[in-house]
Amino acid sequence: MGMESVANSIVWDVIPGLAMVLMEGITVGLTIMTKTVMARGMSPFVFIAYTNILSTLILLPSFFFFHRPQKSFLTFSLLSKFFFLGLIGVTLAQNFAFMGLSYSSPIVVATMANQLPGFSFLLSMGLRCGQVGFRKSSTQAKSIGTVVSIVGAVFVATYKGPTLWKPSTYQLFLSSSPRPLFLFGSTPESWVLGCILLAIATLYASVWNIIQVKTVKEFPEPTTIVTFYSLFGTIQCVIISVIAERDPSAWLITDKMELSNILLSAFFGSIVRSTVQGWCMRTKGPLFIAMFKPFTVFIAVSFGFMFFGHTFHFGSVIGSFIAAMGYYCSMWGQVKEGEENQIGQHQSGSSSKSYGDNDQSSVTIKTPLLQDQHRVGHEEV
């Protein structure tokens, strides 16, 4: 009986990790599919519009079926926050992200995704207006992690360096096909533009995180928040897409891969990934989910080398590794900050009991750990 309990314990420790690795692998696969259909002529604006429409159509019925929204929460202030969450986190972030993907590769996308904690830290540091304690180990770790992540991203974007691995003859044969089944990367000269666009998307995602924290404090109903900012974001994306793509033929889905990519992206982002992440979060906590984000870099590198005949250079591979290490350093700083805040709250509570109401409270904006939206479009960033 004891052996069975130990075996069950080991299984339940392993399954969440395998599930998260699988989710990151599927994310990379969908990113490669999206890169392929855009390289073959599908407009990123059209893809964003169709994916968001389908995701919202999946999300809205479940929200009204499982929840009973009350009219009392529809205040102008709250609706304004929903609007800006949709504008920044869905419309702007996704449009810049997919344009960046069209000029780069899944490796660059995965690397830039690891900049989110650093960007969030820099924004929160600016909003604290000098209240950051640089002597704290948590702040030092996040500062070092941010610098290291940015250095890694610069390596990926600008430095090629010596060749580390060369593809085999068979891999070169597959990649030289006139119309390969999947496409992985763009020409190296366009990578800098792709990195800039992805950096802008990551910046918007960081701003979205901060607005989201304030919104959750005002209205602690995550499902309602996701539903309404998704609805606003979808409407905005459709308007922008119609303005950007005035050619009616661009809206016609004539390729089976285009249709499959839209359906899989919407279904995976709105149902599968959110369900798996929710289960892992309840089982292991939110930090467990965030720890697997850098796996997308290594998975993308492996896919590119094994299946697409890519020659990998020192700059892209080592830069990706450096960015991942910076990400983990920032994550450790956020965990340490949570522990320090708990200790501070405990001490503050003790002093208030002993000395009365003489404590001074300071406003601190805390950015959450790297969070994935319900749709895969934002997760790719």
Short mmCIF file of C-alpha atoms in Angstrom, two decimals:
data_model
loop_
_atom_site.label_atom_id
_atom_site.label_comp_id
_atom_site.label_asym_id
_atom_site.label_seq_id
_atom_site.Cartn_x
_atom_site.Cartn_y
_atom_site.Cartn_z
CA MET A 1 0.00 0.00 0.00
CA GLY A 2 2.88 2.31 0.82
CA MET A 3 4.51 1.64 -2.55
CA GLU A 4 1.26 2.44 -4.33
CA SER A 5 0.94 5.77 -2.56
CA VAL A 6 4.55 6.63 -3.43
CA ALA A 7 3.95 5.67 -7.06
CA ASN A 8 0.79 7.77 -7.20
CA SER A 9 2.65 10.69 -5.66
CA ILE A 10 5.40 10.42 -8.27
CA VAL A 11 2.86 10.22 -11.09
CA TRP A 12 1.01 13.32 -9.90
CA ASP A 13 4.32 15.15 -9.62
CA VAL A 14 5.32 14.22 -13.17
CA ILE A 15 2.01 14.65 -15.02
CA PRO A 16 1.68 18.45 -14.51
CA GLY A 17 5.23 18.97 -15.78
CA LEU A 18 4.64 16.80 -18.84
CA ALA A 19 1.37 18.62 -19.49
CA MET A 20 3.07 22.01 -19.42
CA VAL A 21 5.88 20.86 -21.72
CA LEU A 22 3.23 19.53 -24.12
CA MET A 23 1.40 22.87 -24.00
CA GLU A 24 4.60 24.74 -24.85
CA GLY A 25 5.32 22.29 -27.67
CA ILE A 26 1.84 22.77 -29.14
CA THR A 27 2.27 26.53 -28.84
CA VAL A 28 5.50 26.36 -30.86
CA GLY A 29 3.79 24.13 -33.42
CA LEU A 30 0.91 26.59 -33.85
CA THR A 31 3.40 29.44 -34.12
CA ILE A 32 5.14 27.57 -36.96
CA MET A 33 1.78 27.01 -38.67
CA THR A 34 0.96 30.70 -38.34
CA LYS A 35 4.35 31.65 -39.75
CA THR A 36 3.72 29.31 -42.69
CA VAL A 37 0.28 30.63 -43.64
CA MET A 38 1.45 34.24 -43.38
CA ALA A 39 4.50 33.51 -45.52
CA ARG A 40 2.17 32.00 -48.13
CA GLY A 41 0.13 35.15 -48.33
CA MET A 42 -2.43 35.20 -45.52
CA SER A 43 -2.74 38.64 -43.98
CA PRO A 44 -1.83 38.77 -40.27
CA PHE A 45 -4.72 41.20 -39.78
CA VAL A 46 -7.18 38.70 -41.25
CA PHE A 47 -5.76 35.89 -39.13
CA ILE A 48 -6.04 37.99 -35.96
CA ALA A 49 -9.62 38.99 -36.75
CA TYR A 50 -10.83 35.44 -37.49
CA THR A 51 -9.03 33.93 -34.49
CA ASN A 52 -10.38 36.51 -32.06
CA ILE A 53 -13.91 36.22 -33.42
CA LEU A 54 -13.89 32.45 -33.03
CA SER A 55 -12.27 32.62 -29.56
CA THR A 56 -14.88 35.09 -28.37
CA LEU A 57 -17.71 33.01 -29.81
CA ILE A 58 -16.37 30.06 -27.82
CA LEU A 59 -15.90 32.11 -24.66
CA LEU A 60 -19.14 34.11 -24.49
CA PRO A 61 -21.67 31.21 -24.32
CA SER A 62 -19.72 29.48 -21.56
CA PHE A 63 -19.58 32.73 -19.59
CA PHE A 64 -23.32 33.39 -19.73
CA PHE A 65 -24.10 29.72 -19.13
CA PHE A 66 -21.92 29.26 -16.06
CA HIS A 67 -22.18 32.82 -14.67
CA ARG A 68 -25.03 35.17 -13.95
CA PRO A 69 -23.71 38.64 -14.68
CA GLN A 70 -25.32 41.46 -12.74
CA LYS A 71 -25.96 44.88 -14.23
CA SER A 72 -24.58 46.56 -11.13
CA PHE A 73 -20.96 45.89 -12.09
CA LEU A 74 -21.25 47.65 -15.46
CA THR A 75 -19.86 50.98 -14.27
CA PHE A 76 -18.21 53.40 -16.65
CA SER A 77 -14.87 53.08 -14.83
CA LEU A 78 -14.86 49.30 -15.05
CA LEU A 79 -15.99 49.22 -18.68
CA SER A 80 -13.23 51.71 -19.49
CA LYS A 81 -10.67 49.35 -17.97
CA PHE A 82 -12.13 46.45 -19.99
CA PHE A 83 -11.85 48.59 -23.11
CA PHE A 84 -8.21 49.46 -22.51
CA LEU A 85 -7.36 45.89 -21.55
CA GLY A 86 -8.73 44.78 -24.90
CA LEU A 87 -6.99 47.61 -26.75
CA ILE A 88 -3.55 47.06 -25.21
CA GLY A 89 -3.49 43.32 -24.49
CA VAL A 90 -5.41 42.05 -27.51
CA THR A 91 -5.50 44.60 -30.33
CA LEU A 92 -2.10 46.30 -30.10
CA ALA A 93 -0.10 43.42 -28.60
CA GLN A 94 -1.38 40.83 -31.07
CA ASN A 95 -1.03 43.00 -34.17
CA PHE A 96 2.56 43.89 -33.35
CA ALA A 97 3.28 40.29 -32.33
CA PHE A 98 2.06 38.70 -35.55
CA MET A 99 3.75 41.33 -37.69
CA GLY A 100 6.94 40.60 -35.76
CA LEU A 101 6.48 36.89 -36.37
CA SER A 102 6.11 37.49 -40.11
CA TYR A 103 9.55 39.13 -40.13
CA SER A 104 11.33 36.68 -37.80
CA SER A 105 10.94 33.11 -36.58
CA PRO A 106 9.43 31.15 -33.66
CA ILE A 107 12.83 31.26 -31.93
CA VAL A 108 12.78 35.06 -31.87
CA VAL A 109 9.14 35.03 -30.72
CA ALA A 110 9.94 32.66 -27.85
CA THR A 111 13.01 34.67 -26.86
CA MET A 112 11.13 37.96 -26.80
CA ALA A 113 8.39 36.35 -24.69
CA ASN A 114 11.00 35.89 -21.96
CA GLN A 115 11.42 39.67 -21.81
CA LEU A 116 7.95 40.14 -20.29
CA PRO A 117 9.03 39.96 -16.61
CA GLY A 118 11.86 42.41 -17.30
CA PHE A 119 9.63 44.88 -19.11
CA SER A 120 7.04 44.60 -16.34
CA PHE A 121 9.72 45.22 -13.70
CA LEU A 122 11.00 48.34 -15.50
CA LEU A 123 7.49 49.72 -15.82
CA SER A 124 6.59 48.98 -12.20
CA MET A 125 9.91 50.50 -11.08
CA GLY A 126 9.07 53.69 -12.94
CA LEU A 127 5.57 53.83 -11.50
CA ARG A 128 6.88 53.44 -7.95
CA CYS A 129 8.54 56.86 -8.28
CA GLY A 130 11.70 56.10 -6.31
CA GLN A 131 10.18 53.74 -3.74
CA VAL A 132 12.11 50.75 -5.02
CA GLY A 133 14.44 49.25 -2.41
CA PHE A 134 17.58 48.45 -4.39
CA ARG A 135 19.20 46.94 -1.31
CA LYS A 136 16.63 44.14 -1.29
CA SER A 137 17.78 40.87 -2.78
CA SER A 138 14.50 40.57 -4.71
CA THR A 139 15.02 43.92 -6.46
CA GLN A 140 18.65 43.09 -7.20
CA ALA A 141 17.66 39.72 -8.69
CA LYS A 142 14.96 41.28 -10.87
CA SER A 143 17.37 44.02 -11.99
CA ILE A 144 20.06 41.51 -12.92
CA GLY A 145 17.50 39.25 -14.60
CA THR A 146 16.16 42.14 -16.66
CA VAL A 147 19.63 43.16 -17.85
CA VAL A 148 20.58 39.56 -18.67
CA SER A 149 17.32 38.99 -20.58
CA ILE A 150 17.84 42.14 -22.65
CA VAL A 151 21.43 41.14 -23.41
CA GLY A 152 20.19 37.75 -24.61
CA ALA A 153 17.57 39.38 -26.83
CA VAL A 154 20.19 41.71 -28.33
CA PHE A 155 22.36 38.67 -29.11
CA VAL A 156 19.48 37.01 -30.93
CA ALA A 157 18.58 40.14 -32.90
CA THR A 158 21.97 41.49 -33.94
CA TYR A 159 24.76 38.93 -33.54
CA LYS A 160 25.22 35.93 -35.77
CA GLY A 161 28.61 34.59 -34.72
CA PRO A 162 30.24 31.28 -35.62
CA THR A 163 28.25 28.26 -36.71
CA LEU A 164 27.40 25.82 -33.93
CA TRP A 165 25.39 23.19 -35.83
CA LYS A 166 24.99 22.51 -39.51
CA PRO A 167 22.01 20.63 -40.96
CA SER A 168 22.46 17.22 -42.53
CA THR A 169 22.12 16.60 -46.27
CA TYR A 170 18.65 15.15 -45.77
CA GLN A 171 17.54 18.19 -43.75
CA LEU A 172 18.86 20.52 -46.45
CA PHE A 173 16.94 18.52 -49.06
CA LEU A 174 13.68 18.92 -47.11
CA SER A 175 14.19 22.64 -46.55
CA SER A 176 15.08 23.28 -50.23
CA SER A 177 11.73 22.00 -51.49
CA PRO A 178 9.99 24.54 -53.79
CA ARG A 179 6.91 24.48 -51.55
CA PRO A 180 7.76 22.97 -48.16
CA LEU A 181 4.90 21.89 -45.94
CA PHE A 182 5.94 24.27 -43.15
CA LEU A 183 8.13 27.36 -42.99
CA PHE A 184 10.20 28.31 -39.97
CA GLY A 185 12.18 31.52 -40.44
CA SER A 186 12.64 34.63 -42.52
CA THR A 187 15.73 36.11 -44.10
CA PRO A 188 18.27 37.21 -41.47
CA GLU A 189 18.17 40.85 -42.56
CA SER A 190 14.52 41.14 -41.51
CA TRP A 191 15.09 39.75 -38.01
CA VAL A 192 15.98 43.14 -36.50
CA LEU A 193 12.64 44.57 -37.64
CA GLY A 194 10.89 41.48 -36.30
CA CYS A 195 12.61 41.88 -32.93
CA ILE A 196 11.60 45.54 -32.73
CA LEU A 197 7.97 44.73 -33.45
CA LEU A 198 8.00 41.88 -30.93
CA ALA A 199 9.63 44.13 -28.32
CA ILE A 200 6.81 46.64 -28.80
CA ALA A 201 4.28 43.82 -28.40
CA THR A 202 6.00 42.71 -25.19
CA LEU A 203 5.92 46.28 -23.88
CA TYR A 204 2.19 46.44 -24.51
CA ALA A 205 1.77 43.09 -22.74
CA SER A 206 3.62 44.52 -19.72
CA VAL A 207 1.34 47.55 -19.61
CA TRP A 208 -1.61 45.17 -19.93
CA ASN A 209 -0.37 43.25 -16.88
CA ILE A 210 -0.31 46.39 -14.74
CA ILE A 211 -3.80 47.50 -15.83
CA GLN A 212 -5.03 43.98 -15.21
CA VAL A 213 -3.75 44.04 -11.61
CA LYS A 214 -5.65 47.27 -10.91
CA THR A 215 -8.77 45.88 -12.56
CA VAL A 216 -8.70 42.68 -10.51
CA LYS A 217 -8.37 44.75 -7.32
CA GLU A 218 -11.45 46.76 -8.28
CA PHE A 219 -13.45 43.80 -9.57
CA PRO A 220 -12.12 40.38 -8.47
CA GLU A 221 -13.96 38.29 -11.08
CA PRO A 222 -11.30 37.02 -13.55
CA THR A 223 -13.78 35.22 -15.82
CA THR A 224 -15.86 38.35 -16.29
CA ILE A 225 -12.76 40.45 -16.92
CA VAL A 226 -11.45 38.03 -19.56
CA THR A 227 -14.84 37.81 -21.28
CA PHE A 228 -15.38 41.55 -21.59
CA TYR A 229 -11.87 42.63 -22.52
CA SER A 230 -11.83 39.82 -25.10
CA LEU A 231 -15.10 41.10 -26.52
CA PHE A 232 -13.80 44.67 -26.70
CA GLY A 233 -10.49 43.48 -28.17
CA THR A 234 -12.26 41.42 -30.83
CA ILE A 235 -14.37 44.37 -31.95
CA GLN A 236 -11.27 46.57 -32.12
CA CYS A 237 -9.28 43.94 -34.04
CA VAL A 238 -12.06 43.55 -36.61
CA ILE A 239 -12.23 47.32 -37.15
CA ILE A 240 -8.46 47.60 -37.60
CA SER A 241 -8.34 44.55 -39.86
CA VAL A 242 -11.10 45.91 -42.12
CA ILE A 243 -9.24 49.21 -42.42
CA ALA A 244 -5.85 47.55 -43.03
CA GLU A 245 -7.14 44.88 -45.45
CA ARG A 246 -9.52 46.50 -47.91
CA ASP A 247 -9.08 43.81 -50.55
CA PRO A 248 -12.10 41.46 -50.21
CA SER A 249 -10.09 38.54 -51.62
CA ALA A 250 -7.74 38.71 -48.61
CA TRP A 251 -10.65 37.63 -46.40
CA LEU A 252 -11.33 34.45 -48.36
CA ILE A 253 -10.01 31.27 -46.74
CA THR A 254 -8.93 29.14 -49.69
CA ASP A 255 -6.26 26.99 -48.05
CA LYS A 256 -6.98 24.08 -45.71
CA MET A 257 -3.96 24.98 -43.57
CA GLU A 258 -5.28 28.51 -43.07
CA LEU A 259 -8.63 27.18 -41.88
CA SER A 260 -6.99 24.54 -39.68
CA ASN A 261 -4.65 27.10 -38.14
CA ILE A 262 -7.50 29.47 -37.27
CA LEU A 263 -9.62 26.69 -35.76
CA LEU A 264 -6.76 25.13 -33.80
CA SER A 265 -5.45 28.46 -32.52
CA ALA A 266 -8.86 29.58 -31.28
CA PHE A 267 -9.78 26.21 -29.78
CA PHE A 268 -6.39 25.63 -28.15
CA GLY A 269 -6.15 29.13 -26.75
CA SER A 270 -9.68 29.47 -25.43
CA ILE A 271 -10.29 25.94 -24.11
CA VAL A 272 -7.35 23.52 -24.04
CA ARG A 273 -4.54 25.68 -22.73
CA SER A 274 -6.66 27.56 -20.22
CA THR A 275 -8.06 24.27 -18.89
CA VAL A 276 -4.65 22.61 -18.54
CA GLN A 277 -3.08 25.70 -17.00
CA GLY A 278 -5.98 26.07 -14.57
CA TRP A 279 -5.55 22.47 -13.43
CA CYS A 280 -1.76 22.87 -13.08
CA MET A 281 -2.24 26.11 -11.17
CA ARG A 282 -4.61 24.47 -8.70
CA THR A 283 -2.24 21.51 -8.36
CA LYS A 284 1.15 23.22 -8.27
CA GLY A 285 0.51 26.96 -8.06
CA PRO A 286 1.02 29.86 -10.53
CA LEU A 287 4.83 29.81 -10.24
CA PHE A 288 4.90 26.27 -11.62
CA ILE A 289 3.26 27.46 -14.87
CA ALA A 290 5.62 30.39 -15.31
CA MET A 291 8.69 28.18 -14.86
CA PHE A 292 7.97 26.38 -18.15
CA LYS A 293 7.87 29.49 -20.34
CA PRO A 294 11.56 29.32 -21.38
CA PHE A 295 10.95 25.79 -22.64
CA THR A 296 9.43 27.34 -25.75
CA VAL A 297 12.88 28.64 -26.71
CA PHE A 298 14.54 25.24 -26.50
CA ILE A 299 11.61 23.53 -28.22
CA ALA A 300 11.70 26.07 -31.06
CA VAL A 301 15.46 25.63 -31.45
CA SER A 302 15.05 21.84 -31.53
CA PHE A 303 12.23 22.00 -34.09
CA GLY A 304 14.20 24.33 -36.33
CA PHE A 305 17.30 22.14 -36.30
CA MET A 306 15.64 18.73 -36.58
CA PHE A 307 12.83 19.46 -39.05
CA PHE A 308 13.70 22.62 -40.96
CA GLY A 309 17.39 22.31 -41.74
CA HIS A 310 18.35 25.50 -39.95
CA THR A 311 21.98 26.34 -39.38
CA PHE A 312 22.27 27.65 -35.86
CA HIS A 313 24.80 30.24 -34.95
CA PHE A 314 26.32 31.27 -31.67
CA GLY A 315 24.30 34.49 -31.45
CA SER A 316 20.83 32.98 -31.74
CA VAL A 317 21.39 29.86 -29.63
CA ILE A 318 23.50 31.36 -26.85
CA GLY A 319 21.39 34.52 -26.87
CA SER A 320 18.26 32.45 -26.34
CA PHE A 321 19.93 30.59 -23.49
CA ILE A 322 21.05 33.87 -21.85
CA ALA A 323 17.52 35.30 -22.16
CA ALA A 324 16.10 32.19 -20.50
CA MET A 325 18.56 32.49 -17.61
CA GLY A 326 17.60 36.14 -17.19
CA TYR A 327 13.95 35.11 -17.11
CA TYR A 328 14.56 32.60 -14.32
CA CYS A 329 16.56 35.19 -12.36
CA SER A 330 13.65 37.63 -12.62
CA MET A 331 11.26 34.89 -11.56
CA TRP A 332 13.37 34.15 -8.48
CA GLY A 333 13.31 37.86 -7.65
CA GLN A 334 9.51 37.90 -7.85
CA VAL A 335 9.26 34.88 -5.55
CA LYS A 336 11.68 36.52 -3.11
CA GLU A 337 9.67 39.75 -3.25
CA GLY A 338 6.52 37.84 -2.31
CA GLU A 339 8.30 36.35 0.70
CA GLU A 340 9.62 39.78 1.76
CA ASN A 341 6.14 41.30 1.45
CA GLN A 342 4.67 38.54 3.61
CA ILE A 343 7.30 39.16 6.27
CA GLY A 344 6.68 42.90 6.07
CA GLN A 345 2.94 42.46 6.44
CA HIS A 346 3.45 40.18 9.44
CA GLN A 347 5.76 42.70 11.11
CA SER A 348 3.39 45.55 10.28
CA GLY A 349 0.51 43.64 11.84
CA SER A 350 2.54 42.98 14.98
CA SER A 351 3.59 46.60 15.35
CA SER A 352 0.04 47.87 14.83
CA LYS A 353 -1.13 45.64 17.65
CA SER A 354 1.62 46.94 19.94
CA TYR A 355 1.75 50.62 19.01
CA GLY A 356 -1.63 51.38 17.50
CA ASP A 357 -2.28 52.97 14.10
CA ASN A 358 1.09 54.64 13.59
CA ASP A 359 2.16 52.53 10.60
CA GLN A 360 2.63 54.18 7.21
CA SER A 361 1.42 52.30 4.18
CA SER A 362 2.97 52.68 0.74
CA VAL A 363 1.34 51.89 -2.57
CA THR A 364 3.18 49.17 -4.48
CA ILE A 365 2.23 48.05 -7.96
CA LYS A 366 3.02 44.38 -8.31
CA THR A 367 3.13 42.82 -11.73
CA PRO A 368 1.97 39.21 -11.83
CA LEU A 369 4.10 36.35 -12.95
CA LEU A 370 4.10 35.77 -16.66
CA GLN A 371 0.46 35.07 -17.41
CA ASP A 372 -0.96 33.63 -20.61
CA GLN A 373 -4.16 34.94 -22.04
CA HIS A 374 -6.96 32.60 -22.94
CA ARG A 375 -6.05 32.65 -26.61
CA VAL A 376 -2.93 31.38 -28.28
CA GLY A 377 -2.40 34.57 -30.24
CA HIS A 378 -1.20 36.42 -27.19
CA GLU A 379 0.58 33.39 -25.80
CA GLU A 380 2.84 33.37 -28.84
CA VAL A 381 4.15 36.64 -27.57
#
